[in-house]
Amino acid sequence: MNNLPNCPKCNSEYVYEDGNLLVCPECAYEWNPAEVAEEEGVVAIDANGNKLADGDTVTLIKDLKVKGAPKDLKQGTRVKNIRIVEGDHNIDCKIDGFGAMKLKSEFVKKI
């Protein structure tokens, strides 16, 4: 089996070939591996000044109130496999016990 790269958007390992393109079935992103161009894209910096990237694991540095949730996110909560997105809340992730969540990078630190 061919060793294909992970998806550059969502870091999924389930990438497949479709003609000369690579396709991610999870986020529907398509790209040509021959045109590998480094894009600066969105940059997210954690509370300690470290650059965050897709797939990183981070920890919350303070308790965060979650609107509409019965309990808060506690300091020290580990968040795995983050995704960097545009906007004010620039981290998209899934937190065990809460589900899908958007966080601000200033409230996390890279592990």
CSV table of C-alpha atoms in Angstrom, one decimal:
chain,number,residue,atom,x,y,z
A,1,MET,CA,0.0,0.0,0.0
A,2,ASN,CA,1.2,3.5,-0.8
A,3,ASN,CA,2.3,5.8,2.0
A,4,LEU,CA,0.2,8.9,1.3
A,5,PRO,CA,0.7,12.1,3.4
A,6,ASN,CA,-1.9,13.2,5.9
A,7,CYS,CA,-4.5,15.8,4.9
A,8,PRO,CA,-3.0,19.3,5.3
A,9,LYS,CA,-6.3,20.7,6.5
A,10,CYS,CA,-7.5,18.2,9.1
A,11,ASN,CA,-4.5,15.9,9.5
A,12,SER,CA,-6.6,12.9,8.6
A,13,GLU,CA,-4.7,9.7,7.7
A,14,TYR,CA,-7.5,8.4,5.5
A,15,VAL,CA,-6.4,10.1,2.3
A,16,TYR,CA,-6.9,8.5,-1.1
A,17,GLU,CA,-5.9,9.1,-4.7
A,18,ASP,CA,-8.3,10.3,-7.3
A,19,GLY,CA,-6.5,10.6,-10.6
A,20,ASN,CA,-3.6,13.0,-10.0
A,21,LEU,CA,-5.2,14.5,-6.9
A,22,LEU,CA,-5.2,13.5,-3.3
A,23,VAL,CA,-8.6,13.6,-1.5
A,24,CYS,CA,-9.5,13.7,2.2
A,25,PRO,CA,-12.8,11.9,2.9
A,26,GLU,CA,-13.2,13.6,6.3
A,27,CYS,CA,-13.1,17.3,5.3
A,28,ALA,CA,-13.4,16.9,1.5
A,29,TYR,CA,-10.2,18.8,0.8
A,30,GLU,CA,-8.5,18.0,-2.5
A,31,TRP,CA,-5.0,18.9,-3.5
A,32,ASN,CA,-2.3,18.1,-6.0
A,33,PRO,CA,0.8,16.7,-4.3
A,34,ALA,CA,3.0,17.9,-7.2
A,35,GLU,CA,2.1,21.5,-6.3
A,36,VAL,CA,3.4,21.4,-2.7
A,37,ALA,CA,3.6,25.0,-1.9
A,38,GLU,CA,4.3,26.2,1.6
A,39,GLU,CA,1.4,28.5,2.7
A,40,GLU,CA,1.8,30.6,5.8
A,41,GLY,CA,-1.9,30.6,6.4
A,42,VAL,CA,-3.2,31.3,9.9
A,43,VAL,CA,-0.8,31.6,12.7
A,44,ALA,CA,-1.8,30.8,16.3
A,45,ILE,CA,0.4,31.6,19.3
A,46,ASP,CA,-0.2,30.0,22.7
A,47,ALA,CA,0.1,31.8,26.1
A,48,ASN,CA,3.9,31.1,26.3
A,49,GLY,CA,4.6,32.4,22.8
A,50,ASN,CA,4.9,29.0,21.1
A,51,LYS,CA,3.5,28.6,17.5
A,52,LEU,CA,0.7,26.1,17.4
A,53,ALA,CA,0.0,23.8,14.5
A,54,ASP,CA,-2.7,21.4,13.4
A,55,GLY,CA,-2.6,18.1,15.4
A,56,ASP,CA,-0.9,19.6,18.5
A,57,THR,CA,-1.9,18.7,22.0
A,58,VAL,CA,-2.5,21.7,24.4
A,59,THR,CA,-3.6,22.3,28.0
A,60,LEU,CA,-6.0,25.0,29.3
A,61,ILE,CA,-4.2,27.5,31.5
A,62,LYS,CA,-7.3,28.8,33.3
A,63,ASP,CA,-10.9,27.8,34.0
A,64,LEU,CA,-13.2,28.7,31.1
A,65,LYS,CA,-16.9,29.2,31.4
A,66,VAL,CA,-18.9,27.5,28.6
A,67,LYS,CA,-22.1,29.3,27.6
A,68,GLY,CA,-25.0,26.9,27.9
A,69,ALA,CA,-23.1,24.1,29.6
A,70,PRO,CA,-23.8,22.9,33.1
A,71,LYS,CA,-20.1,23.0,34.1
A,72,ASP,CA,-16.9,24.9,33.3
A,73,LEU,CA,-13.8,23.7,31.5
A,74,LYS,CA,-11.2,23.3,34.2
A,75,GLN,CA,-7.6,24.4,34.2
A,76,GLY,CA,-5.3,21.6,33.1
A,77,THR,CA,-7.8,20.0,30.7
A,78,ARG,CA,-5.8,18.4,27.9
A,79,VAL,CA,-7.1,18.9,24.4
A,80,LYS,CA,-5.7,16.6,21.7
A,81,ASN,CA,-5.5,17.0,17.9
A,82,ILE,CA,-6.3,20.7,17.6
A,83,ARG,CA,-7.0,22.4,14.3
A,84,ILE,CA,-6.0,26.0,13.6
A,85,VAL,CA,-8.8,28.1,12.0
A,86,GLU,CA,-9.4,31.8,11.2
A,87,GLY,CA,-11.3,34.0,13.5
A,88,ASP,CA,-11.3,35.2,17.1
A,89,HIS,CA,-11.6,31.7,18.5
A,90,ASN,CA,-8.7,30.3,16.4
A,91,ILE,CA,-8.6,26.7,17.8
A,92,ASP,CA,-11.1,24.1,16.7
A,93,CYS,CA,-11.1,20.9,18.7
A,94,LYS,CA,-13.1,18.2,20.4
A,95,ILE,CA,-12.9,18.0,24.2
A,96,ASP,CA,-13.8,14.7,26.0
A,97,GLY,CA,-17.1,15.2,27.9
A,98,PHE,CA,-17.9,18.5,26.1
A,99,GLY,CA,-17.7,17.7,22.3
A,100,ALA,CA,-16.9,20.2,19.6
A,101,MET,CA,-15.5,23.5,20.9
A,102,LYS,CA,-13.7,26.6,19.7
A,103,LEU,CA,-11.0,28.1,21.9
A,104,LYS,CA,-8.8,31.2,21.9
A,105,SER,CA,-5.1,30.3,21.6
A,106,GLU,CA,-4.3,32.8,24.5
A,107,PHE,CA,-5.9,30.4,27.0
A,108,VAL,CA,-3.9,27.3,26.1
A,109,LYS,CA,-0.3,26.2,26.3
A,110,LYS,CA,1.4,23.6,24.1
A,111,ILE,CA,2.5,20.4,25.6
